[in-house]
Amino acid sequence: MKYSTCCQDGAGDEPGSKDCLDKWKEQLEDVCNQYNEAAAITSKHREKYVNSLGWETKLKNWDDIIKKADEKAKVVVNELEFFIEQVKIVCENSANTTEALEKLICLVKTIFDCFFTYEENRKGLKDKIKDFKKIIECLTSVDEEDKAEVIKCIEAYEQKIVLVCEMQDAVLTKLIETLKCADLLDAYICDEDGLKDKLNDILIDFKGENMHGEHCGAKEEEEHNHDDITKYPCHDKKAKPMPKFPINTSKYYTKIGEDHEKAIDETKSLETSWINSKKISDKFLSQKNSLTEAIKAAEAAESGK
């Protein structure tokens, strides 16, 4: 290989002429330096691309989760609307039941009032029967046997009246307890802050009709920035904004979609830069491998002579 005309800088007998092996070794050193520099640049481009791809993937996952959450929210809305309609029917029946029980209690109390005397000029049936029995007992124009027969009938009737009067407390107590249960049922379901109102509040949240949530004000944030840094910059609920349905229309979460689009463009750009840089480093790597193999072959040929 020495003084071969295929790779001499000058004539073989001129000073400074180099054989192929020395020239390849110099070229290999230059190519190695160029490759190392290009490989470092390619590595940086690849790192940026991988980081950007990871961020893009996270944003895509968040965006997918948001869309799925919105779809599930629609299902919840449909179920809630159906449930609320059933609750309205319960409320209507409950109101009617309460009204009917109030009327029934008044009617039963009126029936029992007929048996008792509350005013001297208006005697109850219980006292009227006693008076009637006394009148029969005082009759002088009636045979004693007939009077005894009539009084016997009156006393049997009187006993039944007494039994009915003794039932008053038990009957009215049961009716009042029933009315109390009906009132409680109506109150817990239909009154303000009852089940119906709570379901409507949940429905409003899932339908996204109440979009006027609290947000941290800039002024408030600045004031709290002077406080202990371990505290939230403002109220904890404001510092952790709750999502509003539909989530993909709220300001807090639409930024994810915008950032995702930006991340896609950024990732494509970084991928292109990485590929172009890799082409350059691969070219130097190919030259480096070719020269290395050529040097090995030349050295082997020299040693075999």
XYZ file of C-alpha atoms in Angstrom:
305
model
C 0.000 0.000 0.000
C 3.013 2.267 0.486
C 3.404 5.029 -2.119
C 0.367 3.811 -4.045
C -0.601 6.372 -6.659
C -4.321 5.921 -5.891
C -4.025 7.847 -2.625
C -0.837 9.918 -2.747
C -0.990 13.655 -2.196
C 1.887 14.013 -4.579
C 4.380 11.882 -6.488
C 5.672 8.864 -4.660
C 9.255 10.141 -4.575
C 8.331 13.684 -3.428
C 8.812 14.713 0.211
C 5.606 14.678 2.287
C 3.912 12.008 0.253
C 1.662 9.712 2.291
C 0.584 6.160 1.824
C -3.110 5.154 1.832
C -3.072 3.763 5.369
C -1.813 6.970 6.947
C -4.237 9.034 4.908
C -7.189 6.824 5.919
C -6.217 7.060 9.564
C -6.231 10.856 9.344
C -9.552 10.767 7.555
C -10.919 8.359 10.215
C -9.906 10.736 12.982
C -11.670 13.638 11.232
C -14.754 11.528 10.547
C -14.850 10.320 14.167
C -14.809 13.902 15.395
C -17.523 14.867 12.930
C -19.594 11.826 13.875
C -19.280 12.468 17.620
C -20.407 16.057 17.123
C -23.276 15.030 14.825
C -24.278 12.177 17.168
C -24.435 14.581 20.131
C -26.656 16.941 18.142
C -28.839 13.999 17.028
C -29.115 12.816 20.647
C -30.359 16.267 21.727
C -32.874 16.357 18.892
C -34.055 12.873 19.797
C -34.397 13.781 23.486
C -36.505 16.822 22.583
C -38.629 14.701 20.257
C -39.172 11.957 22.876
C -40.108 14.525 25.536
C -42.500 16.255 23.164
C -44.030 12.918 22.125
C -44.526 12.005 25.782
C -46.231 15.341 26.465
C -48.387 14.946 23.338
C -49.415 11.440 24.485
C -50.384 12.726 27.937
C -52.450 15.526 26.452
C -54.153 13.067 24.092
C -54.967 10.767 27.009
C -56.392 13.701 28.992
C -58.398 14.808 25.971
C -59.758 11.267 25.523
C -60.652 11.087 29.222
C -62.491 14.408 28.971
C -64.499 13.228 25.965
C -65.377 9.954 27.705
C -66.367 11.864 30.846
C -68.658 14.108 28.796
C -70.270 11.071 27.176
C -70.824 9.481 30.576
C -72.213 12.780 31.848
C -74.839 12.638 29.095
C -75.854 9.170 30.266
C -76.087 10.457 33.854
C -78.239 13.377 32.658
C -80.674 11.005 30.940
C -80.911 8.809 34.030
C -81.350 11.804 36.332
C -84.069 13.324 34.164
C -85.987 10.036 34.246
C -85.465 9.695 38.016
C -86.582 13.279 38.670
C -89.798 12.677 36.699
C -90.509 9.683 38.940
C -89.761 11.785 42.019
C -92.237 14.420 40.798
C -94.911 11.723 40.624
C -93.999 10.658 44.192
C -94.241 14.296 45.311
C -97.650 14.689 43.715
C -98.909 11.485 45.339
C -97.295 12.450 48.634
C -99.015 15.839 48.634
C -102.359 14.218 47.836
C -101.808 11.591 50.545
C -100.980 14.230 53.137
C -104.044 16.260 52.228
C -106.261 13.157 52.333
C -104.860 12.109 55.729
C -105.487 15.592 57.162
C -109.114 15.435 56.000
C -109.470 11.882 57.310
C -108.156 12.868 60.753
C -110.576 15.802 60.866
C -113.453 13.535 59.852
C -112.570 10.836 62.406
C -112.104 13.465 65.122
C -115.524 14.906 64.228
C -117.090 11.440 64.538
C -115.510 10.910 67.963
C -116.567 14.422 69.032
C -120.187 13.312 68.570
C -119.753 10.976 71.526
C -118.454 13.572 74.003
C -119.948 16.690 75.590
C -117.869 19.829 75.182
C -120.669 22.369 75.715
C -123.566 22.166 78.168
C -126.190 22.973 75.541
C -124.736 20.411 73.105
C -124.470 17.018 74.768
C -122.597 14.152 73.198
C -124.110 10.769 72.331
C -122.520 9.194 75.407
C -124.366 11.582 77.766
C -127.530 11.493 75.662
C -127.736 7.716 76.111
C -127.362 8.119 79.881
C -130.100 10.732 79.918
C -132.311 8.541 77.743
C -131.822 5.621 80.144
C -132.797 7.822 83.096
C -135.917 8.998 81.272
C -136.964 5.373 80.609
C -136.282 4.466 84.226
C -138.510 7.372 85.388
C -141.507 6.393 83.250
C -144.515 5.400 85.356
C -146.943 4.567 82.601
C -144.796 1.708 81.241
C -144.723 -1.824 82.568
C -141.540 -2.677 84.527
C -140.786 -5.649 82.362
C -141.006 -3.525 79.218
C -138.828 -0.865 80.819
C -136.260 -3.489 81.758
C -136.225 -4.783 78.191
C -135.709 -1.282 76.766
C -133.038 -0.436 79.338
C -131.268 -3.694 78.513
C -131.079 -2.635 74.839
C -129.939 0.856 75.819
C -127.179 -0.546 78.059
C -125.943 -2.831 75.258
C -125.788 0.163 72.945
C -124.123 2.212 75.705
C -121.413 -0.414 76.097
C -120.667 -0.269 72.378
C -120.470 3.531 72.563
C -118.009 3.255 75.477
C -115.887 0.824 73.491
C -115.854 3.205 70.519
C -114.888 6.130 72.778
C -112.019 4.102 74.239
C -110.689 3.560 70.732
C -110.325 7.315 70.117
C -106.756 7.688 71.411
C -105.450 4.622 69.609
C -107.145 5.476 66.291
C -106.141 9.148 66.319
C -102.578 8.268 67.429
C -102.162 5.878 64.495
C -103.612 8.400 62.058
C -101.351 11.176 63.366
C -98.280 8.901 63.131
C -99.254 8.052 59.557
C -99.672 11.756 58.768
C -96.285 12.463 60.360
C -94.615 9.833 58.138
C -96.353 11.254 55.073
C -95.263 14.782 56.012
C -91.669 13.657 56.568
C -91.659 11.792 53.278
C -92.974 14.860 51.490
C -90.484 17.121 53.301
C -87.418 14.955 52.631
C -88.305 14.461 48.984
C -90.276 17.491 47.855
C -89.527 20.434 50.168
C -86.690 22.918 49.744
C -83.299 21.153 49.967
C -85.116 17.834 49.679
C -84.247 14.977 47.352
C -85.898 16.621 44.345
C -83.905 19.853 44.788
C -80.671 17.951 45.306
C -81.287 15.879 42.178
C -82.028 19.068 40.225
C -78.766 20.603 41.488
C -76.851 17.514 40.357
C -78.655 17.637 37.009
C -77.678 21.291 36.564
C -74.030 20.407 37.270
C -73.995 17.543 34.774
C -75.846 19.521 32.104
C -73.410 22.426 32.525
C -76.148 25.017 33.014
C -74.399 26.673 35.956
C -71.094 27.914 34.568
C -70.609 30.757 37.042
C -68.113 29.057 39.314
C -65.655 30.894 41.504
C -62.233 31.680 40.093
C -59.112 33.096 41.602
C -58.855 36.789 40.978
C -55.479 38.201 39.990
C -55.641 40.796 42.759
C -56.506 38.150 45.355
C -53.675 35.952 44.059
C -51.165 38.795 44.392
C -52.262 39.449 47.965
C -51.811 35.812 48.928
C -48.442 35.572 47.204
C -47.061 37.579 50.116
C -48.337 34.955 52.585
C -46.712 31.701 53.567
C -45.756 29.877 50.360
C -47.050 26.615 51.828
C -50.602 27.993 51.643
C -52.744 28.064 48.557
C -52.627 31.326 46.597
C -56.310 31.737 47.421
C -59.298 29.754 48.635
C -58.598 26.026 48.234
C -61.702 25.476 46.082
C -60.619 28.341 43.851
C -57.056 27.060 43.690
C -58.399 23.681 42.613
C -61.080 24.608 40.078
C -63.790 22.003 39.709
C -64.546 20.837 36.173
C -67.782 22.055 34.619
C -69.797 19.917 32.258
C -69.448 19.580 29.407
C -65.773 19.562 30.364
C -64.475 20.132 26.835
C -66.196 23.543 26.708
C -64.886 24.922 30.022
C -61.974 27.356 29.865
C -59.860 25.341 32.260
C -59.971 22.230 30.111
C -60.253 23.571 26.559
C -56.616 24.591 26.945
C -55.765 20.888 26.953
C -57.185 20.581 23.433
C -55.295 23.677 22.306
C -52.069 22.438 23.898
C -52.592 19.036 22.284
C -52.784 20.596 18.810
C -49.643 22.624 19.525
C -47.885 19.520 20.849
C -48.729 17.598 17.649
C -47.166 20.326 15.483
C -44.186 20.658 17.800
C -43.622 16.881 17.854
C -43.761 16.678 14.059
C -41.262 19.519 13.762
C -38.909 17.946 16.321
C -39.251 14.555 14.621
C -38.243 16.095 11.298
C -35.241 17.803 12.916
C -34.239 14.550 14.598
C -34.543 12.529 11.349
C -32.532 15.081 9.371
C -29.893 15.212 12.067
C -29.799 11.405 12.217
C -29.238 11.233 8.451
C -26.147 13.407 8.877
C -24.822 11.416 11.847
C -25.600 8.124 10.042
C -23.620 9.374 7.018
C -20.592 10.071 9.233
C -21.110 6.709 10.983
C -21.116 4.957 7.599
C -17.897 6.750 6.598
C -16.367 5.882 9.962
C -17.274 2.182 9.597
C -16.001 2.094 5.991
C -12.662 3.660 6.923
C -12.333 1.374 9.968
C -12.880 -1.693 7.828
C -10.504 -0.385 5.136
C -7.778 0.259 7.717
C -8.226 -3.219 9.198
C -7.981 -4.794 5.745
C -4.910 -2.698 4.847
C -3.173 -3.516 8.114
C -3.933 -7.183 7.648
C -2.520 -7.057 4.106
C 0.656 -5.295 5.302
C 1.230 -7.782 8.086
C 0.780 -10.693 5.668
C 3.599 -9.619 3.380
